[in-house]
């Protein structure tokens, strides 16, 4: 980000009254905008700060109205990790998010490629169906899906009913990738064809390397969709605590510890932290993904 | 000979398209078409998951619309969120988007701070807000009382639970900020300069230059916001549960939508009917209502003229 200071230049010769008012106006605007910015920053940041501070309080202090811990109980985090199941939930989340992300990318890329670059009858219809699926609440088809996984395949209490569908293309990922692939000029594909590349080779050798940022965005969104998912684990894994994921287990954590707000908030920090950490390494992919789905039609 | 090769070529190209689309086509059939037909089928059956389903005609439909005590409150709550929460979120998102384009010092830092809450996992954000807004020990009410403002009961008061949810959704407005920021930076500078030459005031510049240029993005934010609000599930559910102090364990029954159904939304009814009351038939009725509503809003998003997402090139 370039930082342009909007303050008037200070070395100009004695200026006319009109210039002085303009200068004063610019300075006042700078102050007003940045005070608003600081106020907004407080609104967006303070919840994180209070959650973190509470996570370091003692049991009794967490139930008081104090805002800052008297003693910094770093051991709270130790206690969260010692909660039976916590490491299993962590592992389950990584399996669901990691495996799900790989499957989503592998299955969505060819579909998005066809939708962006092939000309065929029914293409617009297919794209409209993809967009409709993106907008579909998971609750609409959950009853038959649950009966299918639980009664016919006996897979409830496992992560599979959440992971396997991702091997068949994910609507949001297909849409986002398609939007990204549209920005790759067709000339590259034509050149590859002239050089004798088949479709698959063109996709793997020419398109994929250029689509890396789009794939990164999709992978991140899919990873966090799984990380954040509550409904899936509630439907398919709730009966078996060994199959819980962090997001689902977090709420029952409060149950297990009654009103231990300090430990609950420590667990909350632990669920939020990876997302925020990853964001700092992959800011560009996140922001690009959001703009791609939103601004370009 | 020429026509033969042409046909062969066409067939090859069709096969190639099918091959590339196949993951999605199979997924669509197995994870949407088949369950959708089943949902319609079950909506006319009595089925508890144990005894085989039996035909019950329109009984499930009349049950949901006339006797199930949660349907109308849930629809009202959903509409409340759709109208009020979405309006506030779009206004606030636009405001924050405009603010960030005006900030000249430390833009990157501000933008990151404004964006981060959007990334907070929904359950974690809800746990955090349930704690922050806890009337007894929460820091927000502590501060409000210190400065002499009467503190509301937030998630424990039926009149305040939806505003509390809205506050939380406003906190996570970072996605809209990014979209609006991109749109605002795309407005041609010359138009502002021309308006300024004509002596337009700041409000007039906003009204006659900014707004017309970003109105498609505002519509996009409204429609996607409506679809998201209609689907809101995790946040109201978790907020209600945590605020009610229900200890969750195997087989715990809880009255959904604490306090007084005020946080009940339509998607929660599918769970309540299907997985708590084992009335799969009625759950499918609610699922179909949800389907009809979401498809109506999606159609708005994809209208042929003035649609927000165009299918064609």
mmCIF file of N, CA, C and O in Angstrom, chain B residues 208-245:
data_model
loop_
_atom_site.group_PDB
_atom_site.id
_atom_site.type_symbol
_atom_site.label_atom_id
_atom_site.label_comp_id
_atom_site.label_asym_id
_atom_site.label_seq_id
_atom_site.Cartn_x
_atom_site.Cartn_y
_atom_site.Cartn_z
ATOM 1 N N UNK B 208 -25.032 11.680 -7.369
ATOM 2 C CA UNK B 208 -25.134 11.648 -8.829
ATOM 3 C C UNK B 208 -23.926 11.018 -9.530
ATOM 4 O O UNK B 208 -23.987 10.732 -10.709
ATOM 5 N N UNK B 209 -22.827 10.808 -8.804
ATOM 6 C CA UNK B 209 -21.684 10.140 -9.425
ATOM 7 C C UNK B 209 -21.454 8.766 -8.795
ATOM 8 O O UNK B 209 -21.486 7.744 -9.472
ATOM 9 N N UNK B 210 -21.251 8.747 -7.469
ATOM 10 C CA UNK B 210 -20.902 7.479 -6.818
ATOM 11 C C UNK B 210 -22.035 6.460 -6.946
ATOM 12 O O UNK B 210 -21.828 5.359 -7.457
ATOM 13 N N UNK B 211 -23.225 6.852 -6.477
ATOM 14 C CA UNK B 211 -24.329 5.889 -6.415
ATOM 15 C C UNK B 211 -24.635 5.216 -7.752
ATOM 16 O O UNK B 211 -24.712 3.989 -7.812
ATOM 17 N N UNK B 212 -24.821 5.992 -8.836
ATOM 18 C CA UNK B 212 -25.143 5.320 -10.105
ATOM 19 C C UNK B 212 -24.049 4.343 -10.532
ATOM 20 O O UNK B 212 -24.341 3.293 -11.089
ATOM 21 N N UNK B 213 -22.784 4.699 -10.242
ATOM 22 C CA UNK B 213 -21.695 3.829 -10.645
ATOM 23 C C UNK B 213 -21.636 2.532 -9.855
ATOM 24 O O UNK B 213 -21.210 1.507 -10.381
ATOM 25 N N UNK B 214 -22.014 2.581 -8.575
ATOM 26 C CA UNK B 214 -21.872 1.361 -7.767
ATOM 27 C C UNK B 214 -23.200 0.650 -7.543
ATOM 28 O O UNK B 214 -23.250 -0.349 -6.835
ATOM 29 N N UNK B 215 -24.287 1.151 -8.163
ATOM 30 C CA UNK B 215 -25.579 0.531 -7.851
ATOM 31 C C UNK B 215 -25.648 -0.965 -8.189
ATOM 32 O O UNK B 215 -26.299 -1.713 -7.451
ATOM 33 N N UNK B 216 -24.989 -1.452 -9.260
ATOM 34 C CA UNK B 216 -25.044 -2.911 -9.468
ATOM 35 C C UNK B 216 -24.432 -3.678 -8.295
ATOM 36 O O UNK B 216 -24.934 -4.734 -7.913
ATOM 37 N N UNK B 217 -23.357 -3.116 -7.716
ATOM 38 C CA UNK B 217 -22.702 -3.794 -6.595
ATOM 39 C C UNK B 217 -23.581 -3.728 -5.350
ATOM 40 O O UNK B 217 -23.638 -4.675 -4.565
ATOM 41 N N UNK B 218 -24.298 -2.615 -5.189
ATOM 42 C CA UNK B 218 -25.218 -2.534 -4.054
ATOM 43 C C UNK B 218 -26.294 -3.608 -4.199
ATOM 44 O O UNK B 218 -26.594 -4.333 -3.245
ATOM 45 N N UNK B 219 -26.832 -3.732 -5.420
ATOM 46 C CA UNK B 219 -27.849 -4.765 -5.651
ATOM 47 C C UNK B 219 -27.282 -6.153 -5.375
ATOM 48 O O UNK B 219 -27.931 -6.994 -4.754
ATOM 49 N N UNK B 220 -26.050 -6.374 -5.837
ATOM 50 C CA UNK B 220 -25.407 -7.665 -5.592
ATOM 51 C C UNK B 220 -25.302 -7.925 -4.085
ATOM 52 O O UNK B 220 -25.644 -9.006 -3.605
ATOM 53 N N UNK B 221 -24.875 -6.903 -3.347
ATOM 54 C CA UNK B 221 -24.725 -7.063 -1.892
ATOM 55 C C UNK B 221 -26.075 -7.338 -1.242
ATOM 56 O O UNK B 221 -26.179 -8.146 -0.321
ATOM 57 N N UNK B 222 -27.122 -6.657 -1.742
ATOM 58 C CA UNK B 222 -28.447 -6.859 -1.155
ATOM 59 C C UNK B 222 -28.917 -8.287 -1.409
ATOM 60 O O UNK B 222 -29.309 -9.001 -0.484
ATOM 61 N N UNK B 223 -28.844 -8.720 -2.673
ATOM 62 C CA UNK B 223 -29.410 -10.035 -2.985
ATOM 63 C C UNK B 223 -28.612 -11.160 -2.332
ATOM 64 O O UNK B 223 -29.187 -12.069 -1.713
ATOM 65 N N UNK B 224 -27.280 -11.106 -2.415
ATOM 66 C CA UNK B 224 -26.503 -12.159 -1.748
ATOM 67 C C UNK B 224 -26.706 -12.082 -0.234
ATOM 68 O O UNK B 224 -26.738 -13.105 0.437
ATOM 69 N N UNK B 225 -26.878 -10.856 0.290
ATOM 70 C CA UNK B 225 -27.141 -10.708 1.718
ATOM 71 C C UNK B 225 -28.465 -11.352 2.108
ATOM 72 O O UNK B 225 -28.564 -12.022 3.136
ATOM 73 N N UNK B 226 -29.465 -11.149 1.265
ATOM 74 C CA UNK B 226 -30.785 -11.735 1.538
ATOM 75 C C UNK B 226 -30.686 -13.255 1.548
ATOM 76 O O UNK B 226 -31.208 -13.929 2.446
ATOM 77 N N UNK B 227 -29.969 -13.801 0.563
ATOM 78 C CA UNK B 227 -29.833 -15.262 0.502
ATOM 79 C C UNK B 227 -29.111 -15.773 1.751
ATOM 80 O O UNK B 227 -29.524 -16.751 2.375
ATOM 81 N N UNK B 228 -28.046 -15.075 2.140
ATOM 82 C CA UNK B 228 -27.292 -15.502 3.326
ATOM 83 C C UNK B 228 -28.149 -15.381 4.589
ATOM 84 O O UNK B 228 -28.149 -16.270 5.440
ATOM 85 N N UNK B 229 -28.907 -14.268 4.701
ATOM 86 C CA UNK B 229 -29.724 -14.062 5.901
ATOM 87 C C UNK B 229 -30.792 -15.146 6.012
ATOM 88 O O UNK B 229 -31.087 -15.642 7.097
ATOM 89 N N UNK B 230 -31.342 -15.507 4.859
ATOM 90 C CA UNK B 230 -32.379 -16.524 4.865
ATOM 91 C C UNK B 230 -31.851 -17.869 5.332
ATOM 92 O O UNK B 230 -32.578 -18.694 5.844
ATOM 93 N N UNK B 231 -30.549 -18.061 5.114
ATOM 94 C CA UNK B 231 -29.943 -19.336 5.492
ATOM 95 C C UNK B 231 -29.359 -19.316 6.890
ATOM 96 O O UNK B 231 -28.778 -20.307 7.316
ATOM 97 N N UNK B 232 -29.422 -18.179 7.591
ATOM 98 C CA UNK B 232 -28.657 -18.097 8.841
ATOM 99 C C UNK B 232 -29.098 -19.217 9.783
ATOM 100 O O UNK B 232 -30.269 -19.385 10.084
ATOM 101 N N UNK B 233 -28.115 -19.964 10.214
ATOM 102 C CA UNK B 233 -28.381 -21.158 11.003
ATOM 103 C C UNK B 233 -27.489 -21.200 12.232
ATOM 104 O O UNK B 233 -27.966 -21.117 13.365
ATOM 105 N N UNK B 234 -26.180 -21.312 11.976
ATOM 106 C CA UNK B 234 -25.250 -21.557 13.067
ATOM 107 C C UNK B 234 -25.293 -20.470 14.136
ATOM 108 O O UNK B 234 -25.435 -20.767 15.329
ATOM 109 N N UNK B 235 -25.197 -19.207 13.696
ATOM 110 C CA UNK B 235 -25.096 -18.122 14.677
ATOM 111 C C UNK B 235 -26.322 -18.025 15.592
ATOM 112 O O UNK B 235 -26.159 -18.024 16.815
ATOM 113 N N UNK B 236 -27.556 -17.939 15.045
ATOM 114 C CA UNK B 236 -28.697 -17.851 15.958
ATOM 115 C C UNK B 236 -28.848 -19.091 16.834
ATOM 116 O O UNK B 236 -29.198 -18.983 18.005
ATOM 117 N N UNK B 237 -28.536 -20.255 16.252
ATOM 118 C CA UNK B 237 -28.678 -21.491 17.032
ATOM 119 C C UNK B 237 -27.720 -21.494 18.219
ATOM 120 O O UNK B 237 -28.112 -21.719 19.367
ATOM 121 N N UNK B 238 -26.453 -21.236 17.929
ATOM 122 C CA UNK B 238 -25.438 -21.292 18.991
ATOM 123 C C UNK B 238 -25.676 -20.176 20.014
ATOM 124 O O UNK B 238 -25.579 -20.400 21.218
ATOM 125 N N UNK B 239 -26.031 -18.977 19.517
ATOM 126 C CA UNK B 239 -26.277 -17.868 20.443
ATOM 127 C C UNK B 239 -27.398 -18.234 21.415
ATOM 128 O O UNK B 239 -27.267 -18.037 22.624
ATOM 129 N N UNK B 240 -28.484 -18.783 20.878
ATOM 130 C CA UNK B 240 -29.612 -19.161 21.731
ATOM 131 C C UNK B 240 -29.228 -20.220 22.745
ATOM 132 O O UNK B 240 -29.553 -20.130 23.922
ATOM 133 N N UNK B 241 -28.491 -21.225 22.268
ATOM 134 C CA UNK B 241 -28.109 -22.317 23.159
ATOM 135 C C UNK B 241 -27.185 -21.831 24.277
ATOM 136 O O UNK B 241 -27.376 -22.155 25.440
ATOM 137 N N UNK B 242 -26.169 -21.061 23.896
ATOM 138 C CA UNK B 242 -25.192 -20.616 24.897
ATOM 139 C C UNK B 242 -25.860 -19.677 25.894
ATOM 140 O O UNK B 242 -25.669 -19.804 27.105
ATOM 141 N N UNK B 243 -26.695 -18.752 25.386
ATOM 142 C CA UNK B 243 -27.332 -17.806 26.300
ATOM 143 C C UNK B 243 -28.294 -18.509 27.254
ATOM 144 O O UNK B 243 -28.436 -18.113 28.403
ATOM 145 N N UNK B 244 -28.932 -19.579 26.772
ATOM 146 C CA UNK B 244 -29.895 -20.271 27.638
ATOM 147 C C UNK B 244 -29.176 -21.084 28.700
ATOM 148 O O UNK B 244 -29.794 -21.517 29.668
ATOM 149 N N UNK B 245 -27.877 -21.305 28.520
ATOM 150 C CA UNK B 245 -27.125 -22.066 29.511
ATOM 151 C C UNK B 245 -27.403 -23.560 29.456
ATOM 152 O O UNK B 245 -27.088 -24.287 30.383
#
